[in-house]
Coordinates of C-alpha atoms and ligand atoms in Angstrom, one line a residue:
M1197 CA 29.7 -26.1 -0.8
G1198 CA 32.3 -26.3 -3.6
K1199 CA 35.1 -24.1 -2.2
P1200 CA 34.8 -22.9 1.4
T1201 CA 37.2 -20.0 0.8
G1202 CA 35.8 -19.1 -2.6
F1203 CA 34.1 -15.9 -1.5
L1204 CA 37.4 -14.7 0.0
E1205 CA 39.6 -15.6 -3.0
F1206 CA 37.5 -14.4 -5.9
T1207 CA 35.8 -11.1 -6.6
R1208 CA 32.5 -10.8 -8.5
E1209 CA 33.1 -10.5 -12.2
L1210 CA 30.5 -10.4 -15.0
P1211 CA 31.1 -11.1 -18.7
K1212 CA 32.7 -8.2 -20.5
K1213 CA 30.5 -6.1 -22.7
R1214 CA 31.1 -5.1 -26.2
D1215 CA 32.5 -1.5 -26.6
V1216 CA 29.8 1.1 -26.8
Q1217 CA 31.1 2.6 -30.0
E1218 CA 30.8 -0.8 -31.7
R1219 CA 27.5 -2.0 -30.3
V1220 CA 25.4 1.0 -31.0
H1221 CA 25.7 0.2 -34.7
D1222 CA 24.0 -3.2 -34.4
Y1223 CA 21.3 -5.1 -32.5
R1224 CA 23.4 -8.0 -31.4
E1225 CA 23.7 -8.9 -27.7
I1226 CA 25.9 -6.8 -25.6
E1227 CA 27.7 -9.4 -23.5
L1228 CA 30.8 -11.1 -24.9
P1229 CA 30.9 -14.9 -24.7
Y1230 CA 31.8 -16.4 -21.3
A1231 CA 34.6 -18.8 -20.4
E1232 CA 33.5 -21.8 -18.3
D1233 CA 36.6 -21.3 -16.0
D1234 CA 35.2 -17.8 -15.1
T1235 CA 31.8 -19.3 -14.3
Q1236 CA 33.5 -21.9 -12.1
K1237 CA 35.2 -19.1 -10.1
Q1238 CA 32.0 -17.2 -9.7
A1239 CA 30.1 -20.4 -8.5
A1240 CA 33.0 -20.9 -6.0
R1241 CA 31.9 -17.6 -4.3
C1242 CA 28.7 -19.2 -3.1
M1243 CA 28.7 -20.0 0.6
D1244 CA 26.0 -22.6 0.5
C1245 CA 24.1 -20.8 3.2
G1246 CA 22.1 -22.7 5.8
I1247 CA 19.2 -20.5 4.8
P1248 CA 19.7 -19.5 1.2
F1249 CA 17.9 -16.2 0.9
C1250 CA 18.7 -16.2 -2.9
H1251 CA 16.3 -19.2 -3.3
N1252 CA 13.6 -17.3 -1.5
G1253 CA 14.3 -14.1 -3.5
C1254 CA 13.8 -16.0 -6.8
P1255 CA 10.1 -16.0 -7.9
L1256 CA 10.7 -19.5 -9.4
G1257 CA 12.3 -20.9 -6.2
N1258 CA 15.5 -21.8 -8.2
I1259 CA 17.7 -24.1 -6.2
I1260 CA 20.7 -21.8 -6.4
P1261 CA 23.2 -23.2 -4.0
E1262 CA 22.9 -26.7 -5.4
F1263 CA 23.5 -25.6 -9.0
N1264 CA 26.4 -23.3 -7.9
D1265 CA 28.0 -26.3 -6.3
A1266 CA 27.5 -28.5 -9.4
V1267 CA 29.0 -25.8 -11.6
Y1268 CA 32.0 -25.6 -9.2
E1269 CA 32.4 -29.3 -9.6
Q1270 CA 32.1 -28.8 -13.4
N1271 CA 29.1 -31.2 -13.4
W1272 CA 27.2 -29.3 -16.1
E1273 CA 24.6 -32.0 -16.6
Y1274 CA 23.6 -32.1 -13.0
A1275 CA 23.7 -28.3 -12.8
Y1276 CA 21.3 -28.2 -15.8
E1277 CA 19.0 -30.9 -14.2
I1278 CA 18.7 -28.8 -11.0
L1279 CA 18.1 -25.6 -12.9
A1280 CA 15.6 -27.1 -15.3
S1281 CA 13.6 -28.6 -12.4
T1282 CA 12.3 -25.1 -11.5
N1283 CA 12.8 -23.0 -14.6
N1284 CA 11.6 -23.9 -18.1
F1285 CA 13.5 -21.1 -19.8
P1286 CA 16.8 -20.2 -18.1
E1287 CA 18.1 -18.9 -21.4
F1288 CA 15.6 -16.0 -21.1
T1289 CA 16.0 -15.2 -17.4
G1290 CA 19.8 -15.7 -17.6
R1291 CA 19.8 -12.8 -20.0
I1292 CA 17.2 -10.3 -19.0
C1293 CA 16.1 -11.0 -15.4
P1294 CA 16.8 -8.1 -13.0
A1295 CA 17.9 -11.0 -10.6
P1296 CA 16.0 -10.5 -7.4
C1297 CA 18.0 -13.6 -6.2
E1298 CA 21.2 -11.5 -6.3
A1299 CA 19.5 -8.7 -4.3
S1300 CA 18.8 -11.2 -1.5
C1301 CA 22.1 -13.1 -1.7
V1302 CA 23.6 -13.4 1.8
L1303 CA 27.0 -12.5 0.5
G1304 CA 25.5 -9.2 -0.7
I1305 CA 25.3 -8.0 3.0
N1306 CA 28.9 -6.9 3.0
K1307 CA 30.4 -8.0 -0.4
P1308 CA 29.1 -8.0 -4.0
P1309 CA 26.6 -10.8 -4.3
V1310 CA 27.2 -14.1 -6.2
A1311 CA 26.8 -13.6 -10.0
I1312 CA 23.7 -16.0 -10.0
E1313 CA 22.2 -14.7 -13.3
F1314 CA 25.5 -15.1 -15.2
I1315 CA 25.9 -18.7 -13.7
E1316 CA 22.4 -19.5 -14.8
K1317 CA 23.1 -18.3 -18.4
S1318 CA 26.3 -20.3 -18.4
I1319 CA 24.5 -23.5 -17.3
I1320 CA 21.8 -23.4 -20.0
E1321 CA 24.3 -22.4 -22.7
A1322 CA 26.6 -25.3 -21.7
A1323 CA 23.5 -27.6 -21.6
F1324 CA 22.5 -26.7 -25.2
A1325 CA 26.1 -26.9 -26.4
R1326 CA 26.5 -30.4 -24.8
G1327 CA 23.2 -31.7 -26.1
F1328 CA 21.5 -32.1 -22.7
V1329 CA 18.4 -30.1 -23.7
T1330 CA 16.3 -32.7 -25.5
P1331 CA 12.5 -32.9 -26.0
N1332 CA 10.8 -34.7 -23.2
K1333 CA 7.8 -36.5 -24.6
P1334 CA 5.1 -37.2 -22.0
A1335 CA 4.9 -40.9 -21.1
K1336 CA 1.1 -41.1 -21.3
P1337 CA -1.2 -38.8 -23.3
T1338 CA -4.3 -37.9 -21.3
G1339 CA -6.6 -37.2 -24.3
K1340 CA -7.3 -33.7 -22.9
K1341 CA -7.1 -30.6 -25.1
V1342 CA -5.8 -27.3 -23.8
A1343 CA -5.9 -23.9 -25.5
V1344 CA -3.2 -21.4 -24.4
V1345 CA -4.1 -17.9 -25.6
G1346 CA -0.9 -15.7 -25.9
S1347 CA 2.6 -16.9 -26.4
G1348 CA 4.7 -14.8 -24.0
P1349 CA 6.8 -16.4 -21.3
A1350 CA 3.7 -17.2 -19.2
G1351 CA 1.9 -19.0 -22.1
L1352 CA 5.1 -20.8 -23.1
A1353 CA 5.8 -22.0 -19.5
A1354 CA 2.2 -23.2 -19.1
A1355 CA 2.3 -24.9 -22.5
A1356 CA 5.5 -26.7 -21.6
Q1357 CA 4.2 -27.9 -18.3
L1358 CA 0.8 -29.0 -19.5
T1359 CA 2.5 -30.9 -22.4
K1360 CA 4.7 -32.6 -19.8
A1361 CA 1.6 -33.6 -18.0
G1362 CA 0.3 -35.4 -21.1
H1363 CA -2.2 -32.9 -22.4
Q1364 CA -2.5 -31.8 -26.1
V1365 CA -1.6 -28.1 -26.0
T1366 CA -2.3 -25.6 -28.8
V1367 CA -0.8 -22.1 -28.3
F1368 CA -2.7 -19.3 -30.1
E1369 CA -0.9 -16.0 -30.9
R1370 CA -2.3 -13.0 -32.8
A1371 CA 1.2 -11.7 -33.8
D1372 CA 3.0 -13.3 -36.7
Q1373 CA 5.6 -14.9 -34.5
I1374 CA 5.6 -16.7 -31.1
G1375 CA 7.2 -15.1 -28.0
G1376 CA 5.0 -12.2 -26.7
L1377 CA 7.1 -9.4 -25.4
L1378 CA 10.2 -11.6 -25.6
R1379 CA 9.7 -11.3 -29.4
Y1380 CA 8.2 -7.9 -30.0
G1381 CA 8.9 -5.9 -26.9
I1382 CA 12.4 -6.6 -25.6
P1383 CA 15.0 -5.5 -28.1
D1384 CA 17.4 -7.9 -29.8
F1385 CA 20.4 -6.3 -28.0
K1386 CA 19.0 -7.6 -24.8
L1387 CA 17.7 -10.9 -26.2
E1388 CA 18.5 -12.1 -29.6
K1389 CA 15.5 -14.0 -31.1
W1390 CA 17.3 -17.2 -32.1
V1391 CA 17.3 -17.9 -28.4
I1392 CA 13.4 -18.1 -28.6
D1393 CA 13.5 -20.1 -31.8
R1394 CA 15.9 -22.6 -30.3
R1395 CA 13.4 -23.2 -27.4
L1396 CA 10.4 -23.3 -29.6
A1397 CA 12.0 -26.1 -31.7
V1398 CA 12.3 -28.2 -28.5
M1399 CA 8.7 -27.5 -27.5
E1400 CA 7.4 -28.4 -31.0
A1401 CA 9.3 -31.7 -30.8
E1402 CA 7.6 -32.3 -27.4
G1403 CA 4.2 -31.9 -29.2
V1404 CA 3.1 -28.3 -28.6
I1405 CA 1.1 -26.9 -31.5
F1406 CA 1.7 -23.2 -32.3
K1407 CA -0.8 -21.2 -34.3
T1408 CA 0.3 -17.6 -35.1
N1409 CA -1.8 -14.8 -36.8
T1410 CA -4.8 -16.0 -34.8
N1411 CA -6.5 -13.3 -32.8
V1412 CA -8.6 -15.3 -30.3
G1413 CA -11.9 -13.5 -29.8
V1414 CA -11.9 -12.4 -33.5
D1415 CA -10.6 -15.3 -35.6
I1416 CA -11.8 -17.9 -33.0
K1417 CA -14.8 -16.8 -30.9
A1418 CA -14.9 -17.4 -27.2
G1419 CA -17.7 -19.9 -27.4
E1420 CA -15.9 -22.0 -30.0
L1421 CA -12.8 -22.0 -27.8
L1422 CA -14.8 -23.3 -24.8
R1423 CA -16.5 -25.9 -27.0
N1424 CA -13.4 -27.3 -28.6
F1425 CA -11.0 -27.4 -25.7
D1426 CA -11.2 -29.0 -22.2
L1427 CA -9.4 -26.0 -20.7
V1428 CA -8.5 -22.5 -21.7
M1429 CA -5.4 -20.8 -20.3
L1430 CA -5.4 -17.0 -20.8
T1431 CA -1.9 -15.6 -21.0
G1432 CA -2.5 -12.5 -23.2
G1433 CA -0.3 -10.1 -21.2
S1434 CA -1.0 -6.5 -20.0
T1435 CA -1.3 -4.6 -23.3
V1436 CA -3.1 -1.3 -22.6
P1437 CA -0.5 1.4 -22.2
R1438 CA -0.8 4.3 -19.8
D1439 CA -1.5 7.4 -22.0
L1440 CA -0.6 11.0 -21.3
P1441 CA -3.7 13.0 -22.3
I1442 CA -2.2 16.5 -22.3
P1443 CA -2.5 19.2 -25.0
G1444 CA -0.8 18.2 -28.2
R1445 CA -1.1 14.4 -27.6
D1446 CA -2.3 13.9 -31.2
L1447 CA 0.7 15.6 -32.8
K1448 CA 2.8 13.6 -35.3
G1449 CA 5.8 12.4 -33.4
V1450 CA 4.2 11.3 -30.1
H1451 CA 4.1 7.6 -29.8
F1452 CA 3.7 4.8 -27.4
A1453 CA 7.0 3.1 -26.7
M1454 CA 5.7 -0.3 -27.8
E1455 CA 4.9 1.0 -31.3
F1456 CA 8.5 2.1 -31.6
L1457 CA 10.1 -1.0 -30.1
S1458 CA 8.0 -3.6 -31.8
Q1459 CA 8.7 -1.9 -35.2
Q1460 CA 12.4 -2.2 -34.6
N1461 CA 12.2 -5.8 -33.6
K1462 CA 10.3 -6.5 -36.8
R1463 CA 13.0 -4.8 -38.9
V1464 CA 15.7 -6.9 -37.3
A1465 CA 13.6 -10.0 -38.0
E1466 CA 13.1 -8.8 -41.6
R1467 CA 9.4 -8.9 -41.1
P1468 CA 7.0 -6.3 -42.7
V1469 CA 6.7 -3.2 -40.4
K1470 CA 3.1 -2.5 -41.1
V1471 CA 1.1 -3.5 -38.0
D1472 CA 1.8 -3.4 -34.3
H1473 CA 2.1 -6.4 -31.9
R1474 CA -1.7 -6.4 -31.7
G1475 CA -2.2 -6.5 -35.4
V1476 CA -3.3 -2.9 -35.6
P1477 CA -1.9 -0.9 -38.5
F1478 CA 0.5 1.9 -37.5
A1479 CA -1.3 5.2 -38.2
E1480 CA 1.8 7.1 -39.0
G1481 CA 3.9 4.5 -40.7
E1482 CA 7.4 3.7 -39.6
I1483 CA 8.8 5.5 -36.6
W1484 CA 12.5 6.5 -36.7
A1485 CA 14.6 8.4 -34.2
T1486 CA 17.3 9.1 -36.8
G1487 CA 18.4 12.8 -36.6
K1488 CA 15.8 13.7 -34.0
N1489 CA 15.9 15.0 -30.5
V1490 CA 14.2 12.1 -28.6
V1491 CA 12.5 12.4 -25.2
V1492 CA 11.5 9.2 -23.5
I1493 CA 8.8 9.8 -20.9
G1494 CA 9.1 7.2 -18.2
G1495 CA 12.1 6.0 -16.3
G1496 CA 11.6 2.2 -16.3
D1497 CA 12.8 -0.8 -18.4
T1498 CA 10.6 0.0 -21.4
G1499 CA 12.0 3.6 -21.4
S1500 CA 15.5 2.3 -21.2
D1501 CA 14.9 0.0 -24.2
C1502 CA 13.7 3.1 -26.1
V1503 CA 17.0 4.9 -25.2
G1504 CA 19.1 2.0 -26.6
T1505 CA 17.0 1.8 -29.7
S1506 CA 17.1 5.5 -30.3
N1507 CA 20.8 5.6 -30.1
R1508 CA 21.0 2.7 -32.6
H1509 CA 18.8 4.7 -34.9
G1510 CA 21.3 7.6 -34.7
A1511 CA 19.2 10.1 -32.7
T1512 CA 20.7 13.6 -32.4
S1513 CA 20.0 13.5 -28.6
V1514 CA 18.3 11.2 -26.2
T1515 CA 16.7 12.4 -23.0
Q1516 CA 14.8 10.4 -20.4
I1517 CA 12.5 12.1 -17.9
E1518 CA 10.7 10.7 -14.9
L1519 CA 8.0 12.0 -12.5
L1520 CA 9.5 10.5 -9.4
P1521 CA 12.6 11.8 -7.7
M1522 CA 16.0 10.4 -8.4
P1523 CA 16.5 7.2 -6.4
P1524 CA 19.5 6.9 -4.1
K1525 CA 22.8 5.6 -5.6
E1526 CA 23.0 2.9 -2.9
R1527 CA 20.3 0.6 -1.5
A1528 CA 17.6 2.9 0.2
E1529 CA 17.2 2.5 4.0
S1530 CA 13.5 1.7 3.4
T1531 CA 14.5 -1.4 1.4
P1532 CA 17.1 -3.2 3.6
W1533 CA 18.6 -6.6 2.6
P1534 CA 17.1 -9.0 1.6
N1535 CA 14.4 -6.9 0.0
W1536 CA 14.5 -5.8 -3.6
P1537 CA 16.5 -2.5 -3.3
M1538 CA 15.1 0.8 -4.2
M1539 CA 18.1 2.4 -5.9
L1540 CA 19.3 4.1 -9.0
R1541 CA 19.7 1.6 -11.9
T1542 CA 21.9 2.4 -14.9
S1543 CA 21.2 0.0 -17.8
T1544 CA 23.5 -0.8 -20.7
S1545 CA 21.4 1.5 -22.8
H1546 CA 22.0 4.4 -20.4
E1547 CA 25.7 3.7 -20.7
E1548 CA 25.4 4.3 -24.4
G1549 CA 24.4 7.9 -24.0
C1550 CA 21.3 9.5 -22.4
D1551 CA 20.5 12.6 -20.4
R1552 CA 18.4 11.5 -17.4
H1553 CA 16.2 13.8 -15.4
W1554 CA 14.0 13.1 -12.4
S1555 CA 11.1 15.0 -10.8
I1556 CA 9.9 16.4 -14.1
N1557 CA 6.3 16.6 -15.3
T1558 CA 5.2 17.1 -19.0
K1559 CA 2.6 19.8 -19.4
A1560 CA 2.1 19.8 -23.2
F1561 CA 3.4 18.7 -26.5
I1562 CA 4.1 21.7 -28.8
G1563 CA 3.7 21.3 -32.5
D1564 CA 4.7 23.3 -35.6
E1565 CA 2.3 24.5 -38.3
N1566 CA 2.3 21.1 -40.0
G1567 CA 1.2 19.3 -36.9
H1568 CA 4.6 17.8 -36.1
L1569 CA 6.0 17.7 -32.6
K1570 CA 8.8 20.3 -32.1
A1571 CA 9.0 20.7 -28.3
L1572 CA 7.9 19.4 -24.9
R1573 CA 6.7 21.8 -22.2
I1574 CA 8.0 20.5 -18.9
V1575 CA 8.1 21.7 -15.3
D1576 CA 10.2 20.7 -12.3
L1577 CA 8.5 19.0 -9.4
E1578 CA 9.1 19.0 -5.7
W1579 CA 7.9 16.1 -3.7
Q1580 CA 6.5 17.3 -0.4
S1581 CA 5.1 15.4 2.5
V1582 CA 1.5 16.5 3.1
D1583 CA -0.4 14.7 6.0
G1584 CA 2.1 11.9 5.8
R1585 CA 1.7 11.3 2.1
M1586 CA 4.1 12.4 -0.7
K1587 CA 2.6 15.0 -3.0
M1588 CA 4.1 16.5 -6.1
V1589 CA 4.2 20.3 -6.3
E1590 CA 5.3 22.3 -9.4
V1591 CA 8.4 24.5 -8.8
P1592 CA 7.2 28.0 -9.6
G1593 CA 9.0 29.6 -12.6
S1594 CA 10.6 26.3 -13.8
E1595 CA 8.3 25.7 -16.8
R1596 CA 10.3 25.6 -20.0
D1597 CA 10.2 24.0 -23.5
I1598 CA 12.8 21.5 -24.6
E1599 CA 13.4 20.7 -28.3
C1600 CA 11.9 17.3 -29.2
E1601 CA 10.8 15.8 -32.5
L1602 CA 10.1 12.3 -31.2
A1603 CA 8.4 11.7 -27.8
L1604 CA 8.0 8.1 -26.6
L1605 CA 5.5 7.3 -23.9
A1606 CA 6.9 4.6 -21.6
A1607 CA 4.8 5.1 -18.6
G1608 CA 3.8 1.5 -18.1
F1609 CA 0.7 -0.6 -18.8
L1610 CA -2.7 -0.4 -17.2
N1611 CA -4.3 -3.9 -17.7
P1612 CA -5.1 -6.5 -20.4
Q1613 CA -7.3 -5.6 -23.3
Q1614 CA -10.8 -6.4 -22.0
E1615 CA -12.9 -5.8 -25.1
G1616 CA -13.1 -8.8 -27.3
L1617 CA -12.1 -12.2 -25.9
L1618 CA -12.2 -11.4 -22.1
N1619 CA -15.5 -9.6 -22.2
D1620 CA -17.0 -12.3 -24.5
L1621 CA -15.9 -14.9 -22.0
G1622 CA -17.5 -12.8 -19.3
V1623 CA -14.5 -13.2 -16.9
E1624 CA -14.4 -11.1 -13.7
Y1625 CA -11.7 -8.4 -13.2
D1626 CA -9.9 -7.4 -10.1
E1627 CA -9.7 -3.8 -8.9
R1628 CA -6.8 -3.1 -11.3
G1629 CA -8.7 -4.5 -14.3
N1630 CA -6.7 -7.8 -14.5
V1631 CA -8.4 -11.2 -14.9
K1632 CA -9.6 -12.2 -11.4
T1633 CA -8.7 -15.8 -10.4
I1634 CA -8.6 -18.0 -7.4
N1635 CA -5.5 -20.2 -7.6
Y1636 CA -5.2 -19.2 -11.3
Q1637 CA -8.8 -20.3 -12.0
S1638 CA -11.3 -17.8 -13.3
T1639 CA -13.8 -16.8 -10.6
V1640 CA -16.5 -17.2 -13.3
H1641 CA -15.6 -20.1 -15.5
P1642 CA -14.2 -23.3 -14.0
K1643 CA -12.4 -24.3 -17.2
V1644 CA -10.8 -20.9 -17.8
F1645 CA -7.4 -20.2 -16.1
A1646 CA -5.2 -17.2 -16.4
A1647 CA -1.5 -16.4 -15.7
G1648 CA 1.2 -13.9 -16.3
D1649 CA 0.8 -10.1 -16.8
M1650 CA -2.9 -10.7 -17.8
R1651 CA -3.6 -11.9 -14.3
R1652 CA -0.8 -10.3 -12.2
G1653 CA -0.5 -7.0 -14.0
Q1654 CA 2.6 -5.7 -15.7
S1655 CA 5.6 -7.6 -14.2
L1656 CA 8.7 -9.5 -15.1
V1657 CA 9.6 -12.5 -17.3
V1658 CA 10.6 -14.5 -14.3
W1659 CA 7.2 -13.9 -12.7
A1660 CA 5.5 -14.8 -16.0
I1661 CA 7.3 -18.2 -16.1
S1662 CA 6.5 -18.8 -12.4
E1663 CA 2.8 -18.0 -13.0
G1664 CA 2.7 -20.2 -16.1
R1665 CA 4.1 -23.1 -14.2
E1666 CA 1.8 -22.6 -11.2
A1667 CA -1.2 -22.1 -13.3
A1668 CA -0.4 -25.3 -15.2
R1669 CA -0.2 -27.2 -12.0
A1670 CA -3.6 -25.9 -10.9
A1671 CA -5.1 -26.7 -14.4
D1672 CA -3.7 -30.2 -14.4
E1673 CA -5.2 -30.9 -11.0
F1674 CA -8.5 -29.5 -12.3
L1675 CA -8.4 -31.8 -15.4
M1676 CA -7.1 -34.9 -13.7
G1677 CA -8.1 -34.7 -10.1
E1678 CA -4.4 -34.7 -9.1
T1679 CA -1.1 -33.5 -10.5
Q1680 CA 2.5 -34.7 -10.7
L1681 CA 3.8 -31.4 -11.9
E1682 CA 6.5 -30.0 -9.7
A1683 CA 5.4 -27.7 -6.9
K1684 CA 7.4 -24.5 -6.4
A1685 CA 10.5 -24.9 -4.3
Q1686 CA 10.9 -28.6 -4.9
S1687 CA 12.3 -30.3 -1.9
M1688 CA 14.4 -32.9 -3.8
F1689 CA 17.5 -30.7 -3.9
A1690 CA 16.7 -28.3 -1.1
T1691 CA 19.3 -28.0 1.6
T1692 CA 17.0 -27.1 4.4
Ligands
FAD2649 C1 9.7 -3.1 -23.7 C2 9.7 -4.0 -22.5 C3 10.9 -4.5 -22.0 C4 10.8 -5.4 -20.9 N1 12.0 -5.8 -20.5 C5 12.0 -6.7 -19.5 C6 13.3 -7.3 -19.0 O1 14.3 -6.8 -19.4 N2 13.2 -8.2 -18.0 C7 12.0 -8.7 -17.5 O2 12.0 -9.6 -16.7 N3 10.9 -8.2 -18.0 C8 10.8 -7.3 -18.9 N4 9.6 -6.8 -19.4 C9 8.4 -7.3 -18.8 C10 8.1 -8.7 -19.5 O3 8.3 -8.7 -20.9 C11 6.6 -9.1 -19.2 O4 6.4 -9.1 -17.8 C12 6.4 -10.6 -19.7 O5 6.7 -10.7 -21.1 C13 4.9 -10.9 -19.5 O6 4.7 -12.2 -20.0 P1 3.2 -12.7 -20.5 O7 3.4 -14.1 -21.0 O8 2.3 -12.6 -19.3 O9 2.7 -11.7 -21.6 P2 3.3 -11.1 -22.9 O10 4.8 -11.4 -23.0 O11 2.8 -9.7 -23.0 O12 2.6 -12.0 -24.1 C14 1.3 -12.0 -24.3 C15 1.0 -12.4 -25.7 O13 -0.4 -12.7 -25.9 C16 -0.8 -12.3 -27.2 N5 -2.2 -12.1 -27.1 C17 -3.0 -11.2 -26.4 N6 -4.3 -11.4 -26.6 C18 -4.4 -12.3 -27.6 C19 -5.5 -12.9 -28.2 N7 -6.8 -12.5 -28.0 N8 -5.3 -13.9 -29.2 C20 -4.0 -14.3 -29.4 N9 -2.9 -13.8 -28.8 C21 -3.1 -12.8 -27.9 C22 0.0 -11.0 -27.4 O14 0.1 -10.7 -28.8 C23 1.3 -11.4 -26.8 O15 2.2 -11.9 -27.8 C24 9.6 -5.8 -20.4 C25 8.4 -5.4 -20.9 C26 8.4 -4.5 -22.0 C27 7.1 -3.9 -22.5
SF4_2650 S1 22.5 -16.5 -0.6 FE1 24.2 -16.2 -2.0 S2 25.9 -17.2 -0.9 FE2 24.1 -17.9 0.1 S3 23.6 -19.8 -1.0 FE3 22.5 -18.2 -2.1 S4 23.9 -17.6 -3.8 FE4 25.1 -18.8 -2.3

């Protein structure tokens, strides 16, 4: 423990954000650069708990008290070594993770928790700046060839780990750039894309082969893949969006959130805005929120990203509606510490301007004579307990139309795309339509593994990295009969 009185002396402080009036005119990251002295103070707040709940709260099992201590001692190299032992990409999680570790930090019981995510970002940025992040070439090649299908955080983590184990890894991606949703889902104002490129350069130097514009199942058939590789790792994400099949759904101006978001990321990257992240041409061309009343349907992360992007386009108004009731402002009693708290979350995009409404259902999209969206018919909902279950009931007389020329559907994703590669491989699906596995191995094909949203369902970047690492361990063991890849919650640094 660096400073026993640290949590009494210092308050939680996060990096300052750029002014709203400035940042809504560009797509650069919102946080201002950190000072290493500030990180040291934040690390000093860690109490080095006997049972560090933060460590259990992190899906990667990050060894948080130890890296906090190393940061307090200003030993950045050791802090990086500890962090890199459990997390391949702290530069992603340090920017966009909702930080379940902080929700379970012991200090959070009666004070603001330790700023773990900020410390993580500081460590990795200090490590890159000081030249600690160098390619690690495997000592001994195994001669085994692995195909990773999909280049999101799960695929990249699996590729990094399998390369470390000595296998020759080829990552196939159907989009024109590597990164999955990091690249073409999450906006630049949350994650600038040079951060991905910097990591890809390290991975390439380690020996990972990246092949873009390659739709596996179409450009390379399932049989060919199985013949040419010793193992196939499926990390294609959860790509089928939940639709809203109500009257007027086919009007011009009603779009899935991902169409809107991926187009904007392409514009920022100065790439042609012709096809979506699946390579499917956009039916209605470019989607702009400029000068429109925008309604985002769905209250989650994707919806919030649509809010931030619409404001940057210069929308006339931005409204976000959600079926569920408004969560409590503080941690709900049903989710006590150290659980992930059910509570109202206000993102940086919401701070930039957005009307938020809860307990609202959309009944119809209303169009004009040219087939363009002009309004949304909505109704208020009341959630009533019926036989112990919550049921939504429409409030009589509350139906009304709200002006809207652009509606963005951000109601989540159902499952991976099954037609094509997955059906051709003949994999089994679980009850939610995701690839069914036992310890990441397909229940049908011994040499087919799966990880990330494709296996787990729509989730988080930190879970995708965790899944990629765990799946790589299982795959390495399958290929070699044993594995030296780190198990989750490595004991080397653990306090208990
Ligand atoms: C808009 C949005 C914002 C989000 N914001 C956050 C956030 O702030 N924080 C957070 O933690 N999580 C966030 N998430 C969730 C997070 O991005 C995902 O959980 C994570 O990216 C899943 O990683 P993955 O590797 O499993 O799949 P993905 O990132 O979806 O990557 C899968 C890749 O596989 C490719 N692919 C699929 N099939 C094939 C094929 N047959 N051949 C070749 N390539 C193929 C796809 O093109 C894609 O690039 C967000 C999600 C969205 C949609
Ligand atoms: S739970 Fe919080 S205070 Fe305790 S070790 Fe983890 S980060 Fe430090």
